[in-house]
Amino acid sequence: MNDSKPDIQSMGGNARAKKLTKEERSDIARGAAKARWDKEGVAVPKATHEGTLVIGDTEIQCAVLEDGRRILTQSGVMVALGRARQAKGRQYYDADVNLPAFLTAKNLKPFIPESLYVTSSQIEFKTLSGVRAFGYSADLLPQVCGVFLDAKAKGALNERLQGHIAERALILIRGFAAVGIIALVDEATGFQYD
């Protein structure tokens, strides 16, 4: 096939697209995405509940999936750790596909427990509105905080690149402790059911 000439199908598709309104194109794209989601054999869990977890001044989007898993959204975890996007300077990072990007710094490796390799898989799910999203098990974030705090305690962090993450980790851990003790009292007294 000659790459310089468009084929008849792409010419027809382009002509059709030009005639559609923005809303019509959006509806078609949404339908195609739904078709991909609904493929036989692909079981993507759905959120049954969504909310915002507030720890200090940090808001973390979270959800409970239909199978009972509690998750934090991927973007929520990144914001909680003070990371807006993928880190630069890849020479400091390992390409470990079993870990989220925020745990791939070489200097963190000695502080990552084996169990974290198992529990840190990204979870794909559908939000209440049906949008495709990604998250992590809620119990991942306290473990990640522990990694950064352990590395800081041993002087292994690159303060310029990772110091702010350790500071956020300490704030989060303290927030989790405060929320945790209240939840434990509620559970012990049966108040959570009232």
PDB file of C-alpha atoms in Angstrom:
ATOM      1  CA  MET A   1       0.000   0.000   0.000  1.00  0.00           C
ATOM      2  CA  ASN A   2       1.291   3.453  -0.863  1.00  0.00           C
ATOM      3  CA  ASP A   3       1.644   5.641   2.261  1.00  0.00           C
ATOM      4  CA  SER A   4       1.318   8.883   0.291  1.00  0.00           C
ATOM      5  CA  LYS A   5      -2.297   8.219  -0.745  1.00  0.00           C
ATOM      6  CA  PRO A   6      -5.090   7.817   1.773  1.00  0.00           C
ATOM      7  CA  ASP A   7      -7.164   4.662   1.332  1.00  0.00           C
ATOM      8  CA  ILE A   8     -10.833   4.882   0.432  1.00  0.00           C
ATOM      9  CA  GLN A   9     -11.988   3.987   3.967  1.00  0.00           C
ATOM     10  CA  SER A  10     -10.023   6.793   5.632  1.00  0.00           C
ATOM     11  CA  MET A  11     -11.229   9.280   3.007  1.00  0.00           C
ATOM     12  CA  GLY A  12     -14.830   8.287   3.720  1.00  0.00           C
ATOM     13  CA  GLY A  13     -14.256   8.418   7.477  1.00  0.00           C
ATOM     14  CA  ASN A  14     -12.699  11.870   7.246  1.00  0.00           C
ATOM     15  CA  ALA A  15     -15.572  13.159   5.077  1.00  0.00           C
ATOM     16  CA  ARG A  16     -18.129  11.802   7.547  1.00  0.00           C
ATOM     17  CA  ALA A  17     -16.294  13.288  10.531  1.00  0.00           C
ATOM     18  CA  LYS A  18     -16.339  16.740   8.919  1.00  0.00           C
ATOM     19  CA  LYS A  19     -20.142  16.597   8.630  1.00  0.00           C
ATOM     20  CA  LEU A  20     -20.706  15.610  12.281  1.00  0.00           C
ATOM     21  CA  THR A  21     -21.144  18.070  15.122  1.00  0.00           C
ATOM     22  CA  LYS A  22     -18.800  17.975  18.109  1.00  0.00           C
ATOM     23  CA  GLU A  23     -21.561  16.347  20.185  1.00  0.00           C
ATOM     24  CA  GLU A  24     -22.182  13.673  17.544  1.00  0.00           C
ATOM     25  CA  ARG A  25     -18.454  12.849  17.377  1.00  0.00           C
ATOM     26  CA  SER A  26     -18.377  12.671  21.172  1.00  0.00           C
ATOM     27  CA  ASP A  27     -21.390  10.304  21.220  1.00  0.00           C
ATOM     28  CA  ILE A  28     -19.742   8.049  18.633  1.00  0.00           C
ATOM     29  CA  ALA A  29     -16.495   7.991  20.608  1.00  0.00           C
ATOM     30  CA  ARG A  30     -18.406   7.239  23.815  1.00  0.00           C
ATOM     31  CA  GLY A  31     -20.217   4.367  22.085  1.00  0.00           C
ATOM     32  CA  ALA A  32     -16.929   2.948  20.802  1.00  0.00           C
ATOM     33  CA  ALA A  33     -15.422   3.167  24.288  1.00  0.00           C
ATOM     34  CA  LYS A  34     -18.473   1.402  25.743  1.00  0.00           C
ATOM     35  CA  ALA A  35     -18.127  -1.339  23.130  1.00  0.00           C
ATOM     36  CA  ARG A  36     -14.485  -1.824  24.136  1.00  0.00           C
ATOM     37  CA  TRP A  37     -15.516  -1.965  27.798  1.00  0.00           C
ATOM     38  CA  ASP A  38     -18.268  -4.465  27.130  1.00  0.00           C
ATOM     39  CA  LYS A  39     -16.088  -6.944  25.245  1.00  0.00           C
ATOM     40  CA  GLU A  40     -16.838 -10.479  26.264  1.00  0.00           C
ATOM     41  CA  GLY A  41     -14.401 -11.811  28.845  1.00  0.00           C
ATOM     42  CA  VAL A  42     -13.255  -8.388  30.019  1.00  0.00           C
ATOM     43  CA  ALA A  43     -14.519  -7.926  33.553  1.00  0.00           C
ATOM     44  CA  VAL A  44     -13.774  -4.394  34.709  1.00  0.00           C
ATOM     45  CA  PRO A  45     -15.104  -3.776  38.214  1.00  0.00           C
ATOM     46  CA  LYS A  46     -17.487  -0.883  38.743  1.00  0.00           C
ATOM     47  CA  ALA A  47     -17.525   1.621  41.573  1.00  0.00           C
ATOM     48  CA  THR A  48     -20.584   1.413  43.805  1.00  0.00           C
ATOM     49  CA  HIS A  49     -19.568   4.372  45.953  1.00  0.00           C
ATOM     50  CA  GLU A  50     -17.268   7.346  45.360  1.00  0.00           C
ATOM     51  CA  GLY A  51     -16.010  10.073  47.640  1.00  0.00           C
ATOM     52  CA  THR A  52     -13.181  12.282  48.754  1.00  0.00           C
ATOM     53  CA  LEU A  53     -10.886  11.363  51.619  1.00  0.00           C
ATOM     54  CA  VAL A  54      -9.555  14.489  53.331  1.00  0.00           C
ATOM     55  CA  ILE A  55      -6.242  14.122  55.172  1.00  0.00           C
ATOM     56  CA  GLY A  56      -4.867  17.458  56.357  1.00  0.00           C
ATOM     57  CA  ASP A  57      -5.042  19.751  53.353  1.00  0.00           C
ATOM     58  CA  THR A  58      -5.021  16.866  50.875  1.00  0.00           C
ATOM     59  CA  GLU A  59      -8.112  15.614  49.102  1.00  0.00           C
ATOM     60  CA  ILE A  60      -7.848  12.088  47.723  1.00  0.00           C
ATOM     61  CA  GLN A  61     -10.544  10.738  45.420  1.00  0.00           C
ATOM     62  CA  CYS A  62     -11.582   7.242  46.445  1.00  0.00           C
ATOM     63  CA  ALA A  63     -14.118   4.564  45.621  1.00  0.00           C
ATOM     64  CA  VAL A  64     -15.475   1.235  46.749  1.00  0.00           C
ATOM     65  CA  LEU A  65     -15.747  -1.323  43.949  1.00  0.00           C
ATOM     66  CA  GLU A  66     -18.561  -3.807  43.499  1.00  0.00           C
ATOM     67  CA  ASP A  67     -16.268  -6.590  44.760  1.00  0.00           C
ATOM     68  CA  GLY A  68     -15.678  -4.667  48.022  1.00  0.00           C
ATOM     69  CA  ARG A  69     -12.195  -3.367  47.277  1.00  0.00           C
ATOM     70  CA  ARG A  70     -11.447   0.095  48.595  1.00  0.00           C
ATOM     71  CA  ILE A  71      -9.357   2.104  46.176  1.00  0.00           C
ATOM     72  CA  LEU A  72      -7.727   5.483  45.841  1.00  0.00           C
ATOM     73  CA  THR A  73      -7.604   6.969  42.364  1.00  0.00           C
ATOM     74  CA  GLN A  74      -4.229   7.082  40.660  1.00  0.00           C
ATOM     75  CA  SER A  75      -4.334  10.869  40.444  1.00  0.00           C
ATOM     76  CA  GLY A  76      -5.395  11.054  44.105  1.00  0.00           C
ATOM     77  CA  VAL A  77      -2.337   9.054  45.168  1.00  0.00           C
ATOM     78  CA  MET A  78      -0.043  11.213  43.051  1.00  0.00           C
ATOM     79  CA  VAL A  79      -1.487  14.419  44.512  1.00  0.00           C
ATOM     80  CA  ALA A  80      -1.292  13.016  48.045  1.00  0.00           C
ATOM     81  CA  LEU A  81       2.418  12.333  47.539  1.00  0.00           C
ATOM     82  CA  GLY A  82       3.015  15.787  46.082  1.00  0.00           C
ATOM     83  CA  ARG A  83       3.634  14.383  42.623  1.00  0.00           C
ATOM     84  CA  ALA A  84       1.767  15.949  39.749  1.00  0.00           C
ATOM     85  CA  ARG A  85       3.139  13.680  37.022  1.00  0.00           C
ATOM     86  CA  GLN A  86       5.892  11.278  36.049  1.00  0.00           C
ATOM     87  CA  ALA A  87       9.258  12.291  37.467  1.00  0.00           C
ATOM     88  CA  LYS A  88      12.002  13.527  35.190  1.00  0.00           C
ATOM     89  CA  GLY A  89      15.618  12.435  35.305  1.00  0.00           C
ATOM     90  CA  ARG A  90      15.018   8.783  34.487  1.00  0.00           C
ATOM     91  CA  GLN A  91      18.648   7.894  35.272  1.00  0.00           C
ATOM     92  CA  TYR A  92      17.599   7.714  38.923  1.00  0.00           C
ATOM     93  CA  TYR A  93      14.845   5.196  38.191  1.00  0.00           C
ATOM     94  CA  ASP A  94      14.546   1.490  37.495  1.00  0.00           C
ATOM     95  CA  ALA A  95      12.134   0.328  34.830  1.00  0.00           C
ATOM     96  CA  ASP A  96      10.348  -2.043  37.223  1.00  0.00           C
ATOM     97  CA  VAL A  97       6.964  -2.682  35.663  1.00  0.00           C
ATOM     98  CA  ASN A  98       5.722  -4.315  38.870  1.00  0.00           C
ATOM     99  CA  LEU A  99       5.812  -1.032  40.756  1.00  0.00           C
ATOM    100  CA  PRO A 100       4.047   2.285  40.312  1.00  0.00           C
ATOM    101  CA  ALA A 101       6.245   5.084  38.946  1.00  0.00           C
ATOM    102  CA  PHE A 102       6.495   6.766  42.341  1.00  0.00           C
ATOM    103  CA  LEU A 103       8.307   3.715  43.759  1.00  0.00           C
ATOM    104  CA  THR A 104      10.830   3.069  40.997  1.00  0.00           C
ATOM    105  CA  ALA A 105      13.650   5.303  42.241  1.00  0.00           C
ATOM    106  CA  LYS A 106      16.752   3.153  42.714  1.00  0.00           C
ATOM    107  CA  ASN A 107      17.430   4.566  46.178  1.00  0.00           C
ATOM    108  CA  LEU A 108      14.011   3.332  47.400  1.00  0.00           C
ATOM    109  CA  LYS A 109      14.526  -0.285  46.363  1.00  0.00           C
ATOM    110  CA  PRO A 110      16.095  -1.436  49.692  1.00  0.00           C
ATOM    111  CA  PHE A 111      13.069  -0.068  51.575  1.00  0.00           C
ATOM    112  CA  ILE A 112      10.338  -1.694  49.511  1.00  0.00           C
ATOM    113  CA  PRO A 113       8.971  -4.828  51.205  1.00  0.00           C
ATOM    114  CA  GLU A 114       8.280  -7.837  49.017  1.00  0.00           C
ATOM    115  CA  SER A 115       4.568  -7.585  49.842  1.00  0.00           C
ATOM    116  CA  LEU A 116       4.431  -4.181  48.147  1.00  0.00           C
ATOM    117  CA  TYR A 117       5.387  -5.759  44.830  1.00  0.00           C
ATOM    118  CA  VAL A 118       2.242  -7.867  45.096  1.00  0.00           C
ATOM    119  CA  THR A 119      -0.186  -5.195  46.309  1.00  0.00           C
ATOM    120  CA  SER A 120       0.922  -2.260  44.174  1.00  0.00           C
ATOM    121  CA  SER A 121      -0.745  -3.305  40.927  1.00  0.00           C
ATOM    122  CA  GLN A 122      -2.841  -0.647  39.283  1.00  0.00           C
ATOM    123  CA  ILE A 123      -6.576  -1.348  39.295  1.00  0.00           C
ATOM    124  CA  GLU A 124      -8.694  -0.467  36.292  1.00  0.00           C
ATOM    125  CA  PHE A 125     -12.324   0.308  37.108  1.00  0.00           C
ATOM    126  CA  LYS A 126     -15.427   2.167  35.944  1.00  0.00           C
ATOM    127  CA  THR A 127     -16.551   5.212  37.881  1.00  0.00           C
ATOM    128  CA  LEU A 128     -20.205   5.717  38.811  1.00  0.00           C
ATOM    129  CA  SER A 129     -20.583   7.769  35.644  1.00  0.00           C
ATOM    130  CA  GLY A 130     -19.135   4.915  33.563  1.00  0.00           C
ATOM    131  CA  VAL A 131     -15.771   6.534  32.846  1.00  0.00           C
ATOM    132  CA  ARG A 132     -12.666   4.358  32.713  1.00  0.00           C
ATOM    133  CA  ALA A 133     -10.326   5.123  35.620  1.00  0.00           C
ATOM    134  CA  PHE A 134      -7.283   3.728  37.397  1.00  0.00           C
ATOM    135  CA  GLY A 135      -6.471   3.437  41.051  1.00  0.00           C
ATOM    136  CA  TYR A 136      -4.612   1.544  43.735  1.00  0.00           C
ATOM    137  CA  SER A 137      -5.737  -0.463  46.717  1.00  0.00           C
ATOM    138  CA  ALA A 138      -6.316   1.959  49.592  1.00  0.00           C
ATOM    139  CA  ASP A 139      -3.856   0.121  51.815  1.00  0.00           C
ATOM    140  CA  LEU A 140      -1.064   0.904  49.339  1.00  0.00           C
ATOM    141  CA  LEU A 141      -0.697   4.560  50.312  1.00  0.00           C
ATOM    142  CA  PRO A 142       0.287   3.995  53.979  1.00  0.00           C
ATOM    143  CA  GLN A 143       2.845   1.412  52.804  1.00  0.00           C
ATOM    144  CA  VAL A 144       4.287   3.837  50.256  1.00  0.00           C
ATOM    145  CA  CYS A 145       4.522   6.478  52.986  1.00  0.00           C
ATOM    146  CA  GLY A 146       6.438   3.959  55.087  1.00  0.00           C
ATOM    147  CA  VAL A 147       8.932   3.393  52.269  1.00  0.00           C
ATOM    148  CA  PHE A 148       9.702   7.118  52.008  1.00  0.00           C
ATOM    149  CA  LEU A 149       9.893   7.578  55.780  1.00  0.00           C
ATOM    150  CA  ASP A 150      12.201   4.573  56.189  1.00  0.00           C
ATOM    151  CA  ALA A 151      14.440   5.841  53.382  1.00  0.00           C
ATOM    152  CA  LYS A 152      14.533   9.308  54.982  1.00  0.00           C
ATOM    153  CA  ALA A 153      15.405   7.840  58.400  1.00  0.00           C
ATOM    154  CA  LYS A 154      18.391   6.044  56.842  1.00  0.00           C
ATOM    155  CA  GLY A 155      19.509   9.163  54.945  1.00  0.00           C
ATOM    156  CA  ALA A 156      18.881   7.470  51.600  1.00  0.00           C
ATOM    157  CA  LEU A 157      16.567  10.080  50.061  1.00  0.00           C
ATOM    158  CA  ASN A 158      17.621  12.613  47.510  1.00  0.00           C
ATOM    159  CA  GLU A 159      16.320  15.592  49.504  1.00  0.00           C
ATOM    160  CA  ARG A 160      16.057  17.843  46.480  1.00  0.00           C
ATOM    161  CA  LEU A 161      13.923  15.373  44.494  1.00  0.00           C
ATOM    162  CA  GLN A 162      12.238  13.337  47.224  1.00  0.00           C
ATOM    163  CA  GLY A 163      12.316  15.385  50.419  1.00  0.00           C
ATOM    164  CA  HIS A 164       8.892  16.909  49.808  1.00  0.00           C
ATOM    165  CA  ILE A 165       7.415  13.426  49.319  1.00  0.00           C
ATOM    166  CA  ALA A 166       8.756  12.322  52.712  1.00  0.00           C
ATOM    167  CA  GLU A 167       7.191  15.436  54.275  1.00  0.00           C
ATOM    168  CA  ARG A 168       3.843  14.595  52.662  1.00  0.00           C
ATOM    169  CA  ALA A 169       4.215  10.975  53.808  1.00  0.00           C
ATOM    170  CA  LEU A 170       4.597  12.070  57.436  1.00  0.00           C
ATOM    171  CA  ILE A 171       1.499  14.292  57.209  1.00  0.00           C
ATOM    172  CA  LEU A 172      -0.467  11.432  55.629  1.00  0.00           C
ATOM    173  CA  ILE A 173       0.643   8.856  58.211  1.00  0.00           C
ATOM    174  CA  ARG A 174      -0.397  11.192  61.048  1.00  0.00           C
ATOM    175  CA  GLY A 175      -3.724  11.773  59.309  1.00  0.00           C
ATOM    176  CA  PHE A 176      -4.290   8.049  58.828  1.00  0.00           C
ATOM    177  CA  ALA A 177      -3.591   7.481  62.542  1.00  0.00           C
ATOM    178  CA  ALA A 178      -6.138  10.129  63.570  1.00  0.00           C
ATOM    179  CA  VAL A 179      -8.811   8.771  61.213  1.00  0.00           C
ATOM    180  CA  GLY A 180      -7.935   5.200  62.216  1.00  0.00           C
ATOM    181  CA  ILE A 181      -8.391   5.692  65.945  1.00  0.00           C
ATOM    182  CA  ILE A 182     -11.806   7.279  65.408  1.00  0.00           C
ATOM    183  CA  ALA A 183     -12.857   4.385  63.158  1.00  0.00           C
ATOM    184  CA  LEU A 184     -11.591   1.858  65.725  1.00  0.00           C
ATOM    185  CA  VAL A 185     -13.596   3.493  68.537  1.00  0.00           C
ATOM    186  CA  ASP A 186     -16.677   3.590  66.294  1.00  0.00           C
ATOM    187  CA  GLU A 187     -16.228  -0.097  65.485  1.00  0.00           C
ATOM    188  CA  ALA A 188     -15.540  -1.131  69.096  1.00  0.00           C
ATOM    189  CA  THR A 189     -18.622   0.686  70.392  1.00  0.00           C
ATOM    190  CA  GLY A 190     -20.896  -0.238  67.482  1.00  0.00           C
ATOM    191  CA  PHE A 191     -21.395   3.470  66.732  1.00  0.00           C
ATOM    192  CA  GLN A 192     -20.571   2.943  63.040  1.00  0.00           C
ATOM    193  CA  TYR A 193     -23.859   1.096  62.646  1.00  0.00           C
ATOM    194  CA  ASP A 194     -25.990   3.914  64.157  1.00  0.00           C
TER     195      ASP A 194
END
